[in-house]
Short mmCIF file of C-alpha atoms and ligand atoms in Angstrom, two decimals:
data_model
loop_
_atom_site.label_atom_id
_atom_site.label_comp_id
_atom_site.label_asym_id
_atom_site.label_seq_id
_atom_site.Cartn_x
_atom_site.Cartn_y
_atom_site.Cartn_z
CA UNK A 1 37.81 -6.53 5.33
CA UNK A 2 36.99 -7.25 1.32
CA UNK A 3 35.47 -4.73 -0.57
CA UNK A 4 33.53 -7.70 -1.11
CA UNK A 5 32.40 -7.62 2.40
CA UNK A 6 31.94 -4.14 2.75
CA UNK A 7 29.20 -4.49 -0.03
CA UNK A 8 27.72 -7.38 1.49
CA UNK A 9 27.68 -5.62 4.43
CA UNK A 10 26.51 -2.13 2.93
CA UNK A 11 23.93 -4.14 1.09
CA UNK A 12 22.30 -5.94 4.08
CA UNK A 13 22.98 -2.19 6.23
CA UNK A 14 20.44 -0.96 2.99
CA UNK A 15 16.58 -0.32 3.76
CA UNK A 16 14.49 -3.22 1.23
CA UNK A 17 11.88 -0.16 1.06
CA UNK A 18 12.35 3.82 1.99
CA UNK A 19 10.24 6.20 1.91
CA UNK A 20 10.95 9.64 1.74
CA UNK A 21 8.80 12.41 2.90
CA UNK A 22 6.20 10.95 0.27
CA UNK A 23 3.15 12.51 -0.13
CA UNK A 24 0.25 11.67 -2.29
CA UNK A 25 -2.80 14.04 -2.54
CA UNK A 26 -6.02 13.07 -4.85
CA UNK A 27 -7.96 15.38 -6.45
CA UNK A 28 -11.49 15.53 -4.83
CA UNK A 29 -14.72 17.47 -6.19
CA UNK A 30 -16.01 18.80 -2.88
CA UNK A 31 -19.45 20.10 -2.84
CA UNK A 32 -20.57 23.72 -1.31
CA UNK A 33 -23.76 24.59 -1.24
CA UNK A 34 -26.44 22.72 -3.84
CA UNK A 35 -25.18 23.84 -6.80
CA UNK A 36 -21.57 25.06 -6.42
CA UNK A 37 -18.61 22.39 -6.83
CA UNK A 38 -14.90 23.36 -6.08
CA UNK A 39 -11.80 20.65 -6.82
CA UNK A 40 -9.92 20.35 -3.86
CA UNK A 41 -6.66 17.83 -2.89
CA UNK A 42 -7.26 15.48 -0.14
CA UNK A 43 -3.95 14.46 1.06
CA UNK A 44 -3.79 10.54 1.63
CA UNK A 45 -0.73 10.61 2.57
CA UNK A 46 1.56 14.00 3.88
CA UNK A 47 5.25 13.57 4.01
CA UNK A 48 5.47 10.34 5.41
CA UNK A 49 8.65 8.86 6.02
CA UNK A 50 9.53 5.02 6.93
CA UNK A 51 12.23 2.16 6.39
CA UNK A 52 11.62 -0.92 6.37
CA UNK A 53 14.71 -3.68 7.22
CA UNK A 54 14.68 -6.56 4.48
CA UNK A 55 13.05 -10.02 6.80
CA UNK A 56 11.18 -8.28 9.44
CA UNK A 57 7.49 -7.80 9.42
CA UNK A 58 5.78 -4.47 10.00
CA UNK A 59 2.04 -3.45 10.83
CA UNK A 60 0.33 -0.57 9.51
CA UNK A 61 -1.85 0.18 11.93
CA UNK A 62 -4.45 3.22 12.35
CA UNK A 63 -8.25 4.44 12.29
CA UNK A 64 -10.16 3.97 8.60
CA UNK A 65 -9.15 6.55 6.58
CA UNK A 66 -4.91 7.32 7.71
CA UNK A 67 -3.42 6.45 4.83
CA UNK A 68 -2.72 2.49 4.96
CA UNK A 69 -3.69 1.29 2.12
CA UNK A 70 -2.66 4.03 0.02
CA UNK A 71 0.84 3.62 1.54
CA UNK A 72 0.85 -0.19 0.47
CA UNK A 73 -0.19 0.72 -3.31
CA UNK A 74 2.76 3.53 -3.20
CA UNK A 75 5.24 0.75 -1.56
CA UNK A 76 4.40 -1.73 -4.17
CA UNK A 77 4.61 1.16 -7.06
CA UNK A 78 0.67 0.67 -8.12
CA UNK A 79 0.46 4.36 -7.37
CA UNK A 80 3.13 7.39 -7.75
CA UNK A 81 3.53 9.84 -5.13
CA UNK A 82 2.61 13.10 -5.77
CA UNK A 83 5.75 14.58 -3.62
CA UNK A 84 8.65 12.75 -2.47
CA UNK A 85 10.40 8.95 -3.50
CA UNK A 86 9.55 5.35 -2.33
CA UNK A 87 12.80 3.60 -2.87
CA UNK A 88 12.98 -0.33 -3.19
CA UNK A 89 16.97 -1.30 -2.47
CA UNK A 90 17.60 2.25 -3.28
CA UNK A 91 15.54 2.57 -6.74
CA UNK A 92 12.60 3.97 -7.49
CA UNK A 93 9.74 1.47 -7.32
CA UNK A 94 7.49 2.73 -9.74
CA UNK A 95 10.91 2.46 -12.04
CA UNK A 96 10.94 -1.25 -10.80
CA UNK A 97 7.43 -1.51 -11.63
CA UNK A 98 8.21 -0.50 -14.90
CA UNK A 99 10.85 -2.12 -15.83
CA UNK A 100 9.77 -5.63 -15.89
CA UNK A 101 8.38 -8.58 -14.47
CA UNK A 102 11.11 -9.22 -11.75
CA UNK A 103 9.89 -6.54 -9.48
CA UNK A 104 6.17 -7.57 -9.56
CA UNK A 105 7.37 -11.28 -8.91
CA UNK A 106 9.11 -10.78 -5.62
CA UNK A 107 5.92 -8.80 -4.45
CA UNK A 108 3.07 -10.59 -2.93
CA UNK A 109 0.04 -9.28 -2.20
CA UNK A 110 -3.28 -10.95 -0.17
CA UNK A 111 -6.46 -9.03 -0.19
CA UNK A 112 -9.08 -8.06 2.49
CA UNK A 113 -11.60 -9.63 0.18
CA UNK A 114 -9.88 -12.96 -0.67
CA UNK A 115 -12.70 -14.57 -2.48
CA UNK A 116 -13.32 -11.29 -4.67
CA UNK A 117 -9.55 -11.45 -5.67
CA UNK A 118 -9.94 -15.08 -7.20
CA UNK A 119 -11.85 -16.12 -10.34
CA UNK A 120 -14.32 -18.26 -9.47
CA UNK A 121 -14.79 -19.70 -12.50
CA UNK A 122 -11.27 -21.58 -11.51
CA UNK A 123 -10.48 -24.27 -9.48
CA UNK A 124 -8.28 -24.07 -6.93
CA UNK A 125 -5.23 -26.03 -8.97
CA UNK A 126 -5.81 -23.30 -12.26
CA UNK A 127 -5.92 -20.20 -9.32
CA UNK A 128 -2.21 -21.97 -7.87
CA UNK A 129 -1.08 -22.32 -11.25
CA UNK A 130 -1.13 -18.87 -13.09
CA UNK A 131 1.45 -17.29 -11.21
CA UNK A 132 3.46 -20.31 -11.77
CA UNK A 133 3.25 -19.84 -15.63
CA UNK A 134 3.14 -16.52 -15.68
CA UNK A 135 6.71 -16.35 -13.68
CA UNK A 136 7.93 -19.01 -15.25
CA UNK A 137 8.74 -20.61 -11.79
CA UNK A 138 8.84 -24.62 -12.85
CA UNK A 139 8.52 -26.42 -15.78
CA UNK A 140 4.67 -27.87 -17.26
CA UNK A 141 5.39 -31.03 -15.71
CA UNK A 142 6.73 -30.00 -12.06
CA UNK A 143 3.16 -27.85 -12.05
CA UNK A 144 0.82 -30.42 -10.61
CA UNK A 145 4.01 -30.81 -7.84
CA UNK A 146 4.14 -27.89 -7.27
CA UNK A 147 0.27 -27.13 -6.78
CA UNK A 148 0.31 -29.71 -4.05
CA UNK A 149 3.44 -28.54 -2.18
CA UNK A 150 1.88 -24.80 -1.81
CA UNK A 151 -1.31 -26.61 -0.76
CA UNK A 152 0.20 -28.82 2.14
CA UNK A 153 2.58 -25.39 2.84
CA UNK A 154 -0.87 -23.74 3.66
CA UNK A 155 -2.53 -26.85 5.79
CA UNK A 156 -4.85 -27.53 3.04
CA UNK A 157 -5.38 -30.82 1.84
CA UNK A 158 -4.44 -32.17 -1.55
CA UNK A 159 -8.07 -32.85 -2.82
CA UNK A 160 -8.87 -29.17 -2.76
CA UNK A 161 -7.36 -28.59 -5.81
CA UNK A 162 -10.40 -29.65 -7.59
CA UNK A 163 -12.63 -27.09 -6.35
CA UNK A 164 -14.16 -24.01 -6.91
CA UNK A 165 -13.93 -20.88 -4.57
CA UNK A 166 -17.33 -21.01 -3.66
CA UNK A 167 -16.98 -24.94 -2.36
CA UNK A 168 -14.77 -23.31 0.29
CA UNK A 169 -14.86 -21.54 3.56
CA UNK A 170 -13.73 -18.27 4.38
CA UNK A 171 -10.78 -20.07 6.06
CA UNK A 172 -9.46 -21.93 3.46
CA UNK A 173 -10.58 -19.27 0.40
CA UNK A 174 -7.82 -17.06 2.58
CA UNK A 175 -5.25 -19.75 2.66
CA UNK A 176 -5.73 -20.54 -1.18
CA UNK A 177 -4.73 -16.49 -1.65
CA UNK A 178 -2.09 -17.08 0.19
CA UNK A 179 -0.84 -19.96 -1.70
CA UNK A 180 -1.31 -18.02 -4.80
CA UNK A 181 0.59 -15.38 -3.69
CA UNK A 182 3.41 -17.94 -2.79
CA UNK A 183 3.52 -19.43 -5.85
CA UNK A 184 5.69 -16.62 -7.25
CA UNK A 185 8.44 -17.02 -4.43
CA UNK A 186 8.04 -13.34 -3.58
CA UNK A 187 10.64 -11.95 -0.96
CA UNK A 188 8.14 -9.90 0.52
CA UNK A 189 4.37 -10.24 1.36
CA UNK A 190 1.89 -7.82 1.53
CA UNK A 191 -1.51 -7.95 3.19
CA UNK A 192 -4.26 -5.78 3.74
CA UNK A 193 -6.71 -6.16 6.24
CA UNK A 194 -6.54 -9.67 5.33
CA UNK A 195 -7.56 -12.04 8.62
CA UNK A 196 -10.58 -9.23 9.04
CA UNK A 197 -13.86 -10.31 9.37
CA UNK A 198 -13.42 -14.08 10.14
CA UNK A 199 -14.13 -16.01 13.07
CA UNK A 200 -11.57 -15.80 16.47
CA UNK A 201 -10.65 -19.24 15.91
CA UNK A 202 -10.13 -19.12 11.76
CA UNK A 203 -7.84 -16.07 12.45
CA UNK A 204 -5.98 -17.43 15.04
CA UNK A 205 -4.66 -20.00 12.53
CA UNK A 206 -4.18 -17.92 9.41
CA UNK A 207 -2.05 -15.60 12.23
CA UNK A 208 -0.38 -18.80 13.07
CA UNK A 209 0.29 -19.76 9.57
CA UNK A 210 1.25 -16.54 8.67
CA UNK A 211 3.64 -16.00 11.33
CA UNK A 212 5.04 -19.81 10.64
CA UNK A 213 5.80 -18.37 6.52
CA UNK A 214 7.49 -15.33 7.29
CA UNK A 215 9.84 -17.24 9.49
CA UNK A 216 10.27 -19.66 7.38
CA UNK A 217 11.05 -18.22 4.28
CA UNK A 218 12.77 -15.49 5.70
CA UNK A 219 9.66 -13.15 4.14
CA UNK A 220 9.53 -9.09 4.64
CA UNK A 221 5.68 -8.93 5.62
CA UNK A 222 3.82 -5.45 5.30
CA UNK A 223 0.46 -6.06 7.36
CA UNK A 224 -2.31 -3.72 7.47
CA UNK A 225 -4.73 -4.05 10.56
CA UNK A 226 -6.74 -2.06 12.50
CA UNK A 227 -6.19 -4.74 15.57
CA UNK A 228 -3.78 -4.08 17.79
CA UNK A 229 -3.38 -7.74 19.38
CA UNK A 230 -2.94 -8.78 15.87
CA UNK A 231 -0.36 -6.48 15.16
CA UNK A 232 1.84 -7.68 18.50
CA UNK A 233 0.82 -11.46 17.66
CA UNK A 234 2.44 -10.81 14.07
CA UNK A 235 4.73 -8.26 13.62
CA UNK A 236 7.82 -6.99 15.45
CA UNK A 237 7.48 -3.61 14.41
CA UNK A 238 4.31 -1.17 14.26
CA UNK A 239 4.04 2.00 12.30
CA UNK A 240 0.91 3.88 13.80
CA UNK A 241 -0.97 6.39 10.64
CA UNK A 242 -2.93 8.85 11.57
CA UNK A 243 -4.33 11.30 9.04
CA UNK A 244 -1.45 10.53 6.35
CA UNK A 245 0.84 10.68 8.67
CA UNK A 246 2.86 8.36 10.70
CA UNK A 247 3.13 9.35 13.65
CA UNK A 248 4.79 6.36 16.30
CA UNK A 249 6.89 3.83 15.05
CA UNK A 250 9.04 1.28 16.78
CA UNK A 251 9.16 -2.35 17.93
CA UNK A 252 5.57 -3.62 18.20
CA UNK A 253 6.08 -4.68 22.26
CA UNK A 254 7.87 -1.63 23.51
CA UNK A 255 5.47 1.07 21.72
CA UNK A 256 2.07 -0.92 22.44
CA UNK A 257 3.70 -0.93 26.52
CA UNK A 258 4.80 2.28 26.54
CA UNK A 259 2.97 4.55 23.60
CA UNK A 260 5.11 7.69 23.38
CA UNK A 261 2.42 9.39 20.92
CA UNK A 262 -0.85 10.39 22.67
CA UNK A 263 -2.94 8.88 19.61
CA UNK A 264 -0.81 5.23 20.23
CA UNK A 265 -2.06 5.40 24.07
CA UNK A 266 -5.54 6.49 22.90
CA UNK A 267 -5.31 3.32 20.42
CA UNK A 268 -3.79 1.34 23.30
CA UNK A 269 -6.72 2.07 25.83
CA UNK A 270 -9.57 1.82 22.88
CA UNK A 271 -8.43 -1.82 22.32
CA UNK A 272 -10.49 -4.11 23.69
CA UNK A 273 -8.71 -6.92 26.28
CA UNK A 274 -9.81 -10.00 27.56
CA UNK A 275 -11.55 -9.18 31.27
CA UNK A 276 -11.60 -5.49 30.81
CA UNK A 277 -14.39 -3.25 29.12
CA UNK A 278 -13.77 -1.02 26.81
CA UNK A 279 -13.86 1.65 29.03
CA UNK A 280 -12.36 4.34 27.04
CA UNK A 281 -13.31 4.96 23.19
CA UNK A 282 -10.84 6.83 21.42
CA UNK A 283 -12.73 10.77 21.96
CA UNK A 284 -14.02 12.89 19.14
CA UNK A 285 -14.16 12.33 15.63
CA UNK A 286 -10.93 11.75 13.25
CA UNK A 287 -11.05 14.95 11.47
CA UNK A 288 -11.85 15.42 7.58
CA UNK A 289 -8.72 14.93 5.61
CA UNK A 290 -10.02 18.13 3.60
CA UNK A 291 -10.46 20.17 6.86
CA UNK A 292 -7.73 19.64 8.74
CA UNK A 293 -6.95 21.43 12.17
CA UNK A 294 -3.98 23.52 12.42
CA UNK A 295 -0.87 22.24 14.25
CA UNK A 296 -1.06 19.19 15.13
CA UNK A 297 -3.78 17.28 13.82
CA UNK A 298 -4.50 15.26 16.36
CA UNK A 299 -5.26 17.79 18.57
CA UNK A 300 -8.62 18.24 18.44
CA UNK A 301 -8.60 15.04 20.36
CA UNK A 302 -5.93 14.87 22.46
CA UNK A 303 -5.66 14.79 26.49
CA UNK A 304 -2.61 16.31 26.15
CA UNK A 305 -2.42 19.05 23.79
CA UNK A 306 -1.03 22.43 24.67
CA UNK A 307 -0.84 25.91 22.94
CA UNK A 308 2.46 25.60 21.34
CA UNK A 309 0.50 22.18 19.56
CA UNK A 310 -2.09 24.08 17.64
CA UNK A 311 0.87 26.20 15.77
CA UNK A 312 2.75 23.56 14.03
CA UNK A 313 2.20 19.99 12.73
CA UNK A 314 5.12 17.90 15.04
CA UNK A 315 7.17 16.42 12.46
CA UNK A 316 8.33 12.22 13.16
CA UNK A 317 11.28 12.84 15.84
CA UNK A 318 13.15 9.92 17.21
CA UNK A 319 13.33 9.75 21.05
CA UNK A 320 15.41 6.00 21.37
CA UNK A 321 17.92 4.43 19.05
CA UNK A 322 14.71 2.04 17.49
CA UNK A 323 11.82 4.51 18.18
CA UNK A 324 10.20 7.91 16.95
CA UNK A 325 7.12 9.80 17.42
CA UNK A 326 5.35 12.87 16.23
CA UNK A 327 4.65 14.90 19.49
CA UNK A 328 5.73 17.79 21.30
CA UNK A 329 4.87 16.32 24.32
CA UNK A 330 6.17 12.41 24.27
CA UNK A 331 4.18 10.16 27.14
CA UNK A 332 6.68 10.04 29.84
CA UNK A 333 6.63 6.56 31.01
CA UNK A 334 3.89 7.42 33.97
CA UNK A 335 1.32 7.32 31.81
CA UNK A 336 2.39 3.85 30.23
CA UNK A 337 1.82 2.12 33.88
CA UNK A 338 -1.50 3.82 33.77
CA UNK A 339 -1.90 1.69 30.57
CA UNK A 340 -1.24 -1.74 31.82
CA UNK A 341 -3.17 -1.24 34.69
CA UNK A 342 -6.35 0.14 34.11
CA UNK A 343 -9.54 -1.76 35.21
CA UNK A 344 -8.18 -5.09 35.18
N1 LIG B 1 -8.54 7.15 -5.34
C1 LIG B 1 -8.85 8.02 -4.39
N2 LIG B 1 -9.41 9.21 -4.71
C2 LIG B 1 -9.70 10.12 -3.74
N3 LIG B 1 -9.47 9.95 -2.42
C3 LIG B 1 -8.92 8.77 -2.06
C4 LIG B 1 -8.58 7.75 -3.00
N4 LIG B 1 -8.02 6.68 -2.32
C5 LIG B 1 -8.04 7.03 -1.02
N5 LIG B 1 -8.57 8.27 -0.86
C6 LIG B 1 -8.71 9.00 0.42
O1 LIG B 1 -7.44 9.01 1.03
C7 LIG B 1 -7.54 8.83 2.44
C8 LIG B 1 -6.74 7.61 2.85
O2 LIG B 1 -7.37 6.47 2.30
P1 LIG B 1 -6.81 4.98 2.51
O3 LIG B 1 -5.38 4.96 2.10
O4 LIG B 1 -7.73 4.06 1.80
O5 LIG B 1 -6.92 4.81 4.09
P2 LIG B 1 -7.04 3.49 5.00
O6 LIG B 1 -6.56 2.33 4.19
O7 LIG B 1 -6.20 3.79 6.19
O8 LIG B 1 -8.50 3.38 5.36
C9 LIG B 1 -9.04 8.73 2.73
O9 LIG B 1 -9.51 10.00 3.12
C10 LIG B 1 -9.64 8.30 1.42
O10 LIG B 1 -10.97 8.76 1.29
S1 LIG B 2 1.82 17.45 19.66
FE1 LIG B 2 0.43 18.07 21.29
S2 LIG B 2 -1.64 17.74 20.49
FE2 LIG B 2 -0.23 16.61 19.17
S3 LIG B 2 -0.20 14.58 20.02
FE3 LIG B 2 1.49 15.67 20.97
S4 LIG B 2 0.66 16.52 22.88
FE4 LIG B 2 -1.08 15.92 21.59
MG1 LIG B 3 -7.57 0.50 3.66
#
């Protein structure tokens, strides 16, 4: 073998982004009492730890309030961690960030709110072709082109390049973000909450679409969702957050079959399915961030806690070659059966 190949090989062997027992805490003004205020830091996110392989896609998934979108903004280097490194091919990102435009090219990001992200005093062919200035990606003359290639790459026709935001519908405002964010040929793609709220049928295309792009241009996608069906539609691994922490991660299919974390089966059985009620919301309240139980934090709410959990927060062990959880007590695979077969 080359040493040549050995770097190829090292290089492609290399995480695209690491994170290392990053935390990130914000400093909160907590109120006690009516008059007496006392600064306190909420931790968003307490020593979390993931890689993630350059081409695959990977959903964040977990109640309002775990950690996902801060974990996006300290993947993409928008915010620092307080403890710990995020690592983009090995370097820091927030010294990618900083060190010029090449890092915040190959990044792209679609938003929850789509039609809050775009001006909409632009038309749809300005919106496509700012990042294609800005980047520098083809010449003035190959921009109209261009436009109308990311357009029909999206399913949207030509003609919509003439209008405003607000001439469109929720559909097609998402896929015009998504062309935008295309337009920079990023190597990896970023969403947040971003087929929420819309009809079944509009987000059953955009899933379709989306799935279709990160195949075909070989994308890294980072998807945030609180829906687990969209989360096995999309993505073939799942990282499950729970108050800052992640605590299951693995391929999307084997963990959502066979949850090993108590708080993944909880998630599992909360879900609604097609012919069975929801017959089992997940118990209890998620916790305050600025309260938190002792040991593990889920706890308070699991059907499976035992004395030895309430002394020490389980740290992310791996129990298979591809999977890891944060539990004493891992499911043994009884309980998954219980999971595909309930009430159907
Ligand atoms: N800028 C901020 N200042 C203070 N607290 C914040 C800030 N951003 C997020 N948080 C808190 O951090 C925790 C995680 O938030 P977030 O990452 O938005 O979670 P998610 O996206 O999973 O809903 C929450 O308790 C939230 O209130
Ligand atoms: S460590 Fe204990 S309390 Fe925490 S999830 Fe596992 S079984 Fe439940
Ligand atoms: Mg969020």
């Amino acid at each position: 073998m080359t040493d040549r190949t050995t770097a190829v090989e090292a290089a492609d062997n290399q995480p695209l982004f690491e994170l290392l027992d990053v935390e990130k805490t914000y400093q909160v003004t907590r109120r006690e009492g009516l008059l007496k205020r006392r600064k306190q830091g909420l931790a968003a996110l307490d020593g979390v730890r993931l890689r993630i392989r350059r081409g695959t896609s990977i959903a964040l998934v977990g109640e309002s309030g775990s950690g996902k979108s801060t974990l996006l903004r300290v993947l993409l280097g928008l915010t620092e961690p307080t403890q710990g490194r995020a690592l983009y091919r090995g370097r820091l990102v927030t010294a990618m960030r900083a060190a010029g435009t090449g890092f915040a090219r190959e990044m792209a990001m679609v938003y929850q709110d789509a039609r809050g992200s775009l001006n909409p005093r632009m038309t749809v062919s300005a919106l496509i072709s700012e990042p294609l200035r800005h980047f520098g990606i083809c010449g003035e003359s190959d921009i109209a082109e261009r436009v109308a290639s990311l357009l029909s790459r999206v399913g949207l026709a030509a003609e919509v390049a003439n209008r405003y935001p607000a001439a469109l519908s929720g559909g097609q405002v998402r896929r015009v973000a998504i062309a935008r964010a295309l337009a920079s040929k990023p190597s990896v793609l970023v969403a947040d909450e971003a087929v929420s709220g819309l009809d079944v049928s509009t987000q059953a295309q955009l899933l379709k679409l989306l799935r279709r792009l990160q195949r075909e241009m070989g994308l890294t996608l980072v998807f945030i969702t609180h829906d687990l069906g969209v989360a096995s539609y999309l993505c073939e691994e799942i990282a499950i957050m729970y108050l800052g922490r992640i605590v299951e991660t693995g391929p999307t299919d084997a963990v959502l079959h066979a949850p090993a974390h108590p708080y993944s089966l909880a998630l599992r059985r909360a879900a609604p399915e097609f012919f069975r009620p929801i017959s089992d919301p997940l118990p209890g309240e998620i916790p305050s961030p600025l309260d938190l139980p002792a040991g593990c934090r889920f706890a308070g709410r699991c059907a499976y806690a035992q004395p030895d959990c309430r002394k020490e927060d389980p740290a992310l062990m791996r129990h298979a070659p591809d999977r890891a959880a944060a539990c004493f007590h891992p499911l043994p695979s009884a309980a998954v059966s219980e999971v595909q077969h309930v009430d159907v």
